Tab-separated table of C-alpha atoms in Angstrom:
chain	number	residue	atom	x	y	z
A	1	MET	CA	-6.759	-0.582	-3.123
A	2	GLN	CA	-3.988	-2.950	-2.123
A	3	PRO	CA	-2.476	-0.659	0.555
A	4	VAL	CA	-5.901	-0.475	2.221
A	5	LEU	CA	-6.153	-4.281	2.316
A	6	VAL	CA	-2.619	-4.583	3.620
A	7	PHE	CA	-3.389	-2.039	6.339
A	8	LEU	CA	-6.603	-3.850	7.292
A	9	SER	CA	-4.776	-7.177	7.435
A	10	THR	CA	-2.173	-5.747	9.779
A	11	PHE	CA	-4.912	-4.122	11.857
A	12	PHE	CA	-6.897	-7.372	12.210
A	13	ILE	CA	-3.862	-9.417	13.151
A	14	GLU	CA	-2.852	-6.901	15.818
A	15	LEU	CA	-6.456	-6.718	17.012
A	16	ILE	CA	-6.472	-10.463	17.667
A	17	VAL	CA	-3.272	-10.097	19.709
A	18	TYR	CA	-4.782	-7.192	21.702
A	19	PHE	CA	-8.001	-9.124	22.326
A	20	THR	CA	-6.100	-12.200	23.408
A	21	LEU	CA	-3.750	-10.436	25.783
A	22	ILE	CA	-5.706	-7.588	27.348
A	23	LYS	CA	-9.365	-8.427	27.141
A	24	LYS	CA	-9.495	-9.309	30.842
A	25	GLU	CA	-8.076	-5.959	31.953
A	26	VAL	CA	-9.494	-3.620	29.346
A	27	LYS	CA	-13.102	-3.919	28.306
A	28	GLU	CA	-13.707	-0.833	26.199
A	29	ASN	CA	-12.438	0.722	23.020
A	30	ILE	CA	-9.970	-2.032	22.093
A	31	ILE	CA	-10.954	-1.843	18.432
A	32	LEU	CA	-10.793	1.976	18.337
A	33	TYR	CA	-7.410	2.138	20.088
A	34	CYS	CA	-5.979	-0.629	17.938
A	35	PHE	CA	-7.167	1.190	14.827
A	36	LEU	CA	-5.693	4.519	15.982
A	37	ILE	CA	-2.353	2.940	16.865
A	38	ASN	CA	-2.114	1.235	13.491
A	39	ALA	CA	-3.371	4.293	11.612
A	40	PHE	CA	-0.515	6.230	13.207
A	41	THR	CA	2.353	3.754	12.779
A	42	TRP	CA	1.520	1.881	9.558
A	43	PRO	CA	1.463	4.788	7.067
A	44	LEU	CA	4.509	6.431	8.638
A	45	ALA	CA	6.457	3.168	8.614
A	46	ASN	CA	5.664	2.690	4.927
A	47	LEU	CA	6.539	6.264	4.159
A	48	PHE	CA	9.919	6.015	5.903
A	49	TYR	CA	10.586	2.671	4.275
A	50	GLY	CA	9.934	4.266	0.886
A	51	PHE	CA	12.552	6.905	1.573
A	52	PHE	CA	15.191	5.125	3.671
A	53	ASN	CA	14.751	1.391	3.091
A	54	LEU	CA	15.971	0.593	6.626
A	55	PHE	CA	13.521	-2.175	7.393
A	56	TRP	CA	14.722	-3.434	10.795
A	57	ILE	CA	15.338	0.038	12.207
A	58	ILE	CA	11.881	1.164	11.105
A	59	GLU	CA	10.336	-2.000	12.552
A	60	LEU	CA	12.121	-1.324	15.853
A	61	GLY	CA	10.746	2.230	15.801
A	62	VAL	CA	7.224	0.902	15.189
A	63	PHE	CA	7.589	-1.525	18.090
A	64	LEU	CA	8.708	1.248	20.483
A	65	VAL	CA	6.051	3.758	19.353
A	66	GLU	CA	3.304	1.140	19.625
A	67	PHE	CA	4.567	0.204	23.100
A	68	VAL	CA	4.190	3.828	24.269
A	69	LEU	CA	0.756	4.176	22.641
A	70	ILE	CA	-0.528	0.857	24.043
A	71	LYS	CA	0.689	1.846	27.507
A	72	SER	CA	-0.922	5.308	27.305
A	73	LEU	CA	-4.225	4.340	25.713
A	74	PHE	CA	-4.977	1.070	27.491
A	75	ARG	CA	-3.420	2.193	30.783
A	76	ILE	CA	-1.810	-1.142	31.477
A	77	GLU	CA	1.548	-1.806	33.117
A	78	TRP	CA	4.579	-1.202	30.935
A	79	LYS	CA	5.758	-4.820	30.936
A	80	LYS	CA	2.449	-5.965	29.482
A	81	ALA	CA	2.419	-3.132	26.933
A	82	LEU	CA	5.915	-4.104	25.889
A	83	LEU	CA	4.885	-7.737	25.526
A	84	ILE	CA	1.786	-6.890	23.456
A	85	SER	CA	3.701	-4.585	21.160
A	86	PHE	CA	6.441	-7.171	20.775
A	87	ILE	CA	4.089	-10.075	19.981
A	88	ALA	CA	1.854	-8.054	17.633
A	89	ASN	CA	4.816	-6.773	15.646
A	90	LEU	CA	6.586	-10.112	15.719
A	91	ILE	CA	3.583	-11.820	14.115
A	92	THR	CA	2.979	-9.171	11.450
A	93	THR	CA	6.694	-8.972	10.733
A	94	PHE	CA	6.967	-12.741	10.473
A	95	ILE	CA	3.997	-13.042	8.111
A	96	GLY	CA	5.226	-10.122	6.043
A	97	TYR	CA	8.753	-11.484	5.960
A	98	LEU	CA	7.506	-14.909	4.940
A	99	TRP	CA	5.441	-13.334	2.206
A	100	MET	CA	8.408	-11.280	1.036
A	101	VAL	CA	10.558	-14.428	0.804
A	102	ILE	CA	7.854	-16.357	-1.093
A	103	PHE	CA	7.290	-13.350	-3.335
A	104	ARG	CA	11.000	-13.051	-4.139
A	105	VAL	CA	11.448	-16.769	-4.768
A	106	TYR	CA	8.363	-16.765	-6.961
A	107	THR	CA	9.331	-13.717	-8.992
A	108	SER	CA	12.926	-14.796	-9.450
A	109	ALA	CA	11.956	-18.291	-10.573
B	1	MET	CA	-18.431	-15.399	19.221
B	2	GLU	CA	-17.504	-18.532	17.325
B	3	LYS	CA	-18.954	-17.030	14.152
B	4	THR	CA	-16.861	-13.874	14.580
B	5	ALA	CA	-13.741	-15.939	15.173
B	6	LEU	CA	-14.456	-18.003	12.066
B	7	LEU	CA	-15.036	-14.899	9.953
B	8	MET	CA	-11.769	-13.410	11.208
B	9	PHE	CA	-9.940	-16.623	10.406
B	10	VAL	CA	-11.321	-16.659	6.845
B	11	PHE	CA	-10.397	-13.006	6.405
B	12	ILE	CA	-6.847	-13.673	7.576
B	13	LEU	CA	-6.485	-16.613	5.227
B	14	ILE	CA	-7.537	-14.425	2.322
B	15	ALA	CA	-5.456	-11.499	3.419
B	16	ILE	CA	-2.225	-13.261	4.391
B	17	PRO	CA	-0.707	-12.989	0.914
B	18	LEU	CA	-1.302	-9.251	1.014
B	19	VAL	CA	0.201	-8.604	4.414
B	20	ASN	CA	3.404	-6.748	4.220
B	21	ALA	CA	3.298	-6.404	7.920
B	22	ASP	CA	3.660	-3.221	9.659
B	23	VAL	CA	6.251	-2.626	7.365
B	24	ILE	CA	7.732	-5.464	5.800
B	25	MET	CA	7.801	-5.090	2.216
B	26	PRO	CA	5.757	-1.983	2.409
B	27	GLY	CA	3.327	-1.324	-0.375
B	28	THR	CA	5.172	-0.942	-3.594
B	29	HIS	CA	3.973	-0.427	-7.117
B	30	ALA	CA	5.510	-1.070	-10.491
B	31	VAL	CA	5.980	1.886	-12.785
B	32	THR	CA	6.261	1.323	-16.498
B	33	ILE	CA	9.259	2.816	-18.215
B	34	ASN	CA	8.551	3.938	-21.773
B	35	ASN	CA	11.715	3.798	-23.834
B	36	GLN	CA	12.003	5.892	-26.949
B	37	ILE	CA	14.652	6.500	-29.590
B	38	THR	CA	14.477	10.154	-30.534
B	39	ASN	CA	16.402	10.098	-33.805
B	40	ILE	CA	15.439	6.777	-35.403
B	41	ASN	CA	14.462	8.507	-38.678
B	42	ASP	CA	18.048	9.715	-39.123
B	43	PHE	CA	18.929	6.162	-40.186
B	44	PRO	CA	16.557	5.225	-43.029
B	45	ASP	CA	18.810	2.398	-44.251
B	46	TYR	CA	18.632	0.514	-40.976
B	47	ALA	CA	16.021	-1.631	-39.294
B	48	PHE	CA	16.014	-1.483	-35.512
B	49	VAL	CA	15.153	-4.421	-33.297
B	50	SER	CA	15.006	-4.792	-29.545
B	51	ILE	CA	16.096	-8.124	-28.122
B	52	CYS	CA	15.248	-9.461	-24.716
B	53	LYS	CA	17.613	-12.044	-23.276
B	54	LEU	CA	16.717	-13.902	-20.129
B	55	GLY	CA	18.877	-16.948	-19.597
B	56	SER	CA	18.350	-19.117	-22.638
B	57	TYR	CA	15.167	-17.280	-23.565
B	58	SER	CA	15.229	-14.655	-26.305
B	59	GLN	CA	12.519	-12.478	-27.767
B	60	VAL	CA	12.803	-10.035	-30.650
B	61	LYS	CA	10.581	-7.047	-31.391
B	62	ILE	CA	10.866	-4.479	-34.111
B	63	VAL	CA	11.292	-0.836	-33.187
B	64	GLY	CA	8.736	1.206	-35.107
B	65	SER	CA	9.333	4.435	-37.026
B	66	ASP	CA	8.101	6.356	-33.965
B	67	GLY	CA	11.174	5.050	-32.089
B	68	LYS	CA	9.137	3.404	-29.351
B	69	ILE	CA	10.867	0.364	-27.843
B	70	GLU	CA	8.313	-2.236	-26.804
B	71	SER	CA	8.366	-3.290	-23.174
B	72	TYR	CA	9.427	-6.725	-21.968
B	73	TYR	CA	9.290	-8.848	-18.839
B	74	LYS	CA	10.968	-6.900	-16.050
B	75	PHE	CA	13.953	-9.214	-15.585
B	76	CYS	CA	14.885	-9.163	-19.271
B	77	ASP	CA	18.245	-7.861	-20.380
B	78	VAL	CA	17.089	-5.680	-23.283
B	79	SER	CA	19.328	-4.317	-26.041
B	80	VAL	CA	18.643	-2.538	-29.330
B	81	TYR	CA	20.463	-3.444	-32.536
B	82	ALA	CA	20.658	-1.586	-35.834
B	83	ILE	CA	20.664	-3.932	-38.825
B	84	PRO	CA	21.145	-2.826	-42.441
B	85	LYS	CA	17.782	-3.223	-44.190
B	86	SER	CA	19.486	-5.161	-46.981
B	87	LYS	CA	20.376	-7.929	-44.486
B	88	PHE	CA	17.319	-7.848	-42.282
B	89	LYS	CA	14.940	-10.748	-42.995
B	90	GLY	CA	12.318	-10.051	-40.376
B	91	VAL	CA	11.670	-10.746	-36.708
B	92	GLU	CA	10.529	-14.346	-37.304
B	93	ASP	CA	13.797	-15.188	-39.044
B	94	MET	CA	15.774	-13.738	-36.124
B	95	GLU	CA	13.753	-15.672	-33.563
B	96	TYR	CA	14.198	-18.865	-35.587
B	97	ASN	CA	17.969	-18.391	-35.559
B	98	PHE	CA	18.019	-17.585	-31.853
B	99	ASN	CA	16.042	-20.720	-31.047
B	100	LYS	CA	18.402	-22.745	-33.198
B	101	ILE	CA	21.392	-21.412	-31.266
B	102	VAL	CA	19.626	-22.087	-27.958
B	103	ASN	CA	18.953	-25.705	-28.948
B	104	GLU	CA	22.560	-26.149	-30.003
B	105	SER	CA	23.709	-24.677	-26.682
B	106	ILE	CA	21.889	-27.291	-24.649
B	107	TYR	CA	23.800	-30.502	-24.118
B	108	ILE	CA	23.122	-33.529	-22.034
B	109	SER	CA	25.606	-34.494	-19.352
B	110	GLY	CA	25.790	-37.994	-17.963
B	111	GLY	CA	26.889	-39.323	-14.617
B	112	ASP	CA	24.627	-40.690	-11.933
B	113	GLU	CA	21.926	-38.413	-13.058
B	114	ILE	CA	21.357	-37.305	-16.651
B	115	ARG	CA	20.616	-33.616	-16.872
B	116	GLU	CA	20.408	-30.790	-19.350
B	117	ASN	CA	23.005	-28.057	-19.250
B	118	PHE	CA	23.153	-24.784	-21.026
B	119	ASN	CA	26.473	-23.741	-22.485
B	120	ASP	CA	26.595	-19.961	-22.063
B	121	THR	CA	29.948	-19.539	-23.790
B	122	TYR	CA	28.766	-21.386	-26.872
B	123	TYR	CA	25.516	-19.418	-26.886
B	124	ASN	CA	27.294	-16.046	-26.629
B	125	GLU	CA	29.821	-16.944	-29.340
B	126	LYS	CA	27.136	-18.146	-31.739
B	127	THR	CA	24.842	-15.159	-31.192
B	128	GLN	CA	27.785	-12.833	-31.762
B	129	GLU	CA	28.593	-14.703	-34.991
B	130	TYR	CA	24.968	-14.369	-36.024
B	131	PHE	CA	24.951	-10.621	-35.342
B	132	ASN	CA	28.201	-10.264	-37.289
B	133	SER	CA	26.633	-12.070	-40.256
B	134	LEU	CA	23.865	-9.469	-40.215
B	135	SER	CA	26.339	-6.587	-39.741
B	136	ALA	CA	24.213	-5.701	-36.703
B	137	LYS	CA	25.388	-2.916	-34.419
B	138	LYS	CA	24.397	-2.782	-30.777
B	139	VAL	CA	23.299	0.793	-30.189
B	140	ILE	CA	21.606	0.574	-26.771
B	141	SER	CA	22.025	-1.891	-23.905
B	142	GLY	CA	20.694	-2.272	-20.384
B	143	ILE	CA	17.180	-1.025	-21.084
B	144	SER	CA	14.655	-1.381	-18.250
B	145	SER	CA	10.929	-1.780	-18.813
B	146	GLN	CA	9.788	-1.435	-15.261
B	147	LYS	CA	10.805	0.074	-11.965
B	148	THR	CA	9.443	-0.828	-8.538
B	149	LEU	CA	8.729	2.163	-6.370
B	150	SER	CA	7.264	2.613	-2.948
B	151	ASP	CA	3.570	3.475	-2.844
B	152	SER	CA	4.605	6.698	-1.184
B	153	ASP	CA	6.526	7.693	-4.308
B	154	PRO	CA	4.346	9.982	-6.432
B	155	THR	CA	5.895	8.902	-9.767
B	156	LYS	CA	3.279	7.366	-12.050
B	157	GLU	CA	5.105	7.004	-15.336
B	158	ILE	CA	8.666	7.303	-16.581
B	159	THR	CA	9.861	7.927	-20.137
B	160	GLU	CA	13.509	7.486	-21.085
B	161	TYR	CA	14.749	9.017	-24.339
B	162	TYR	CA	17.796	7.731	-26.214
B	163	THR	CA	19.652	9.585	-28.937
B	164	ILE	CA	21.612	6.926	-30.767
B	165	GLU	CA	24.754	6.789	-32.886
B	166	LEU	CA	25.554	3.776	-35.056
B	167	ASN	CA	29.124	3.412	-33.857
B	168	LYS	CA	28.314	3.754	-30.195
B	169	ASN	CA	26.630	1.467	-27.664
B	170	ILE	CA	24.924	3.589	-25.033
B	171	ASN	CA	23.536	2.284	-21.769
B	172	GLN	CA	22.087	5.444	-20.301
B	173	PRO	CA	19.206	7.519	-21.632
B	174	ASN	CA	19.942	11.068	-22.712
B	175	LEU	CA	16.784	12.366	-21.117
B	176	ILE	CA	14.406	11.032	-18.466
B	177	THR	CA	10.984	12.505	-17.860
B	178	SER	CA	8.443	11.397	-15.315
B	179	ILE	CA	4.813	12.090	-14.631
B	180	LYS	CA	3.967	12.468	-10.970
B	181	GLN	CA	0.314	11.833	-10.317
B	182	ASN	CA	0.248	9.497	-7.392
B	183	TYR	CA	-1.109	11.558	-4.533
B	184	PHE	CA	-1.147	8.629	-2.105
B	185	ILE	CA	1.797	10.184	-0.311
B	186	TYR	CA	-0.470	12.840	1.207
B	187	LEU	CA	-2.673	10.137	2.733
B	188	TYR	CA	0.400	8.559	4.322
B	189	VAL	CA	0.999	11.836	6.162
B	190	LEU	CA	-2.582	12.953	6.765
B	191	VAL	CA	-3.850	9.707	8.343
B	192	PRO	CA	-1.090	9.504	11.032
B	193	VAL	CA	-1.513	13.211	11.849
B	194	ILE	CA	-5.283	12.806	12.371
B	195	SER	CA	-4.718	9.626	14.395
B	196	LEU	CA	-2.152	11.353	16.590
B	197	ILE	CA	-4.509	14.281	17.218
B	198	ILE	CA	-7.273	11.871	18.302
B	199	ILE	CA	-4.845	9.912	20.520
B	200	ILE	CA	-3.603	13.109	22.210
B	201	TYR	CA	-7.209	14.282	22.632
B	202	ILE	CA	-8.180	10.970	24.313
B	203	ILE	CA	-5.189	11.076	26.668
B	204	LEU	CA	-5.701	14.755	27.589
B	205	LYS	CA	-9.423	14.284	28.121
B	206	ARG	CA	-8.691	11.479	30.563
B	207	LYS	CA	-6.187	13.564	32.502
B	208	ASN	CA	-8.657	16.415	32.870
B	209	LYS	CA	-11.283	14.115	34.372
């Protein structure tokens, strides 16, 4: 159950970023596209992390893949797609990283 | 609109502790390690106890005739000792002595600020003396009770088997078996594949228009 909640949390956070940054240009299917993008990158990222444990490289890969998918699905200019992908991943990474730090401090106390 | 925003905000507040981000600390799960001594009945004159040491904290548990070593908190340094039955006075007696040593190992240091310190050297010396008085022999060390695995790892349970000898301290199991029942890994592949197919379909459909 927890992976589903974690996925949904990531999805909602990215959805807010998408809504905030592209709602003026794109009116339709934001939720569907956001869900598809996350349903593609999130499980694969977790899978690769489970095998290789290369967090930053995997996160960079997610950022680049999401950039391409945002650009293709929303049909917006590449600079904007890059910005959206960067901000969305920066926020989720930051929250996750913060949580990881708190979790480690808590469990090692 | 305001209601939706409020609901989203509440959801995020609840979910923040669960967010591992796209990838940060991806979903992991703890797998219990069952530890078992296979030949415990070869030593009828000995009582076997497992001892968890975590800083100044110690806990003692008896190892039953089935050889099963009880699990402890995951950060515990767990060892198994063989004690001649003639000298073994029970788990409570051992814990009493451990606590006594712990209390003796704590001293107060002065200075600007008075604080408690724990003297590790004293503690180790005294516990060793105590084990010597019992003629205890350390037969296994470095036992783990838990292992953290990625959610994409199908392992559900691990059992580690130890074949002991009284004059030898082993720190590796002789046999490890695992039960693989976690089929989550298939979802981690299936969901992205389906998503990719839909994405490609959407893009192609647009191009054909």
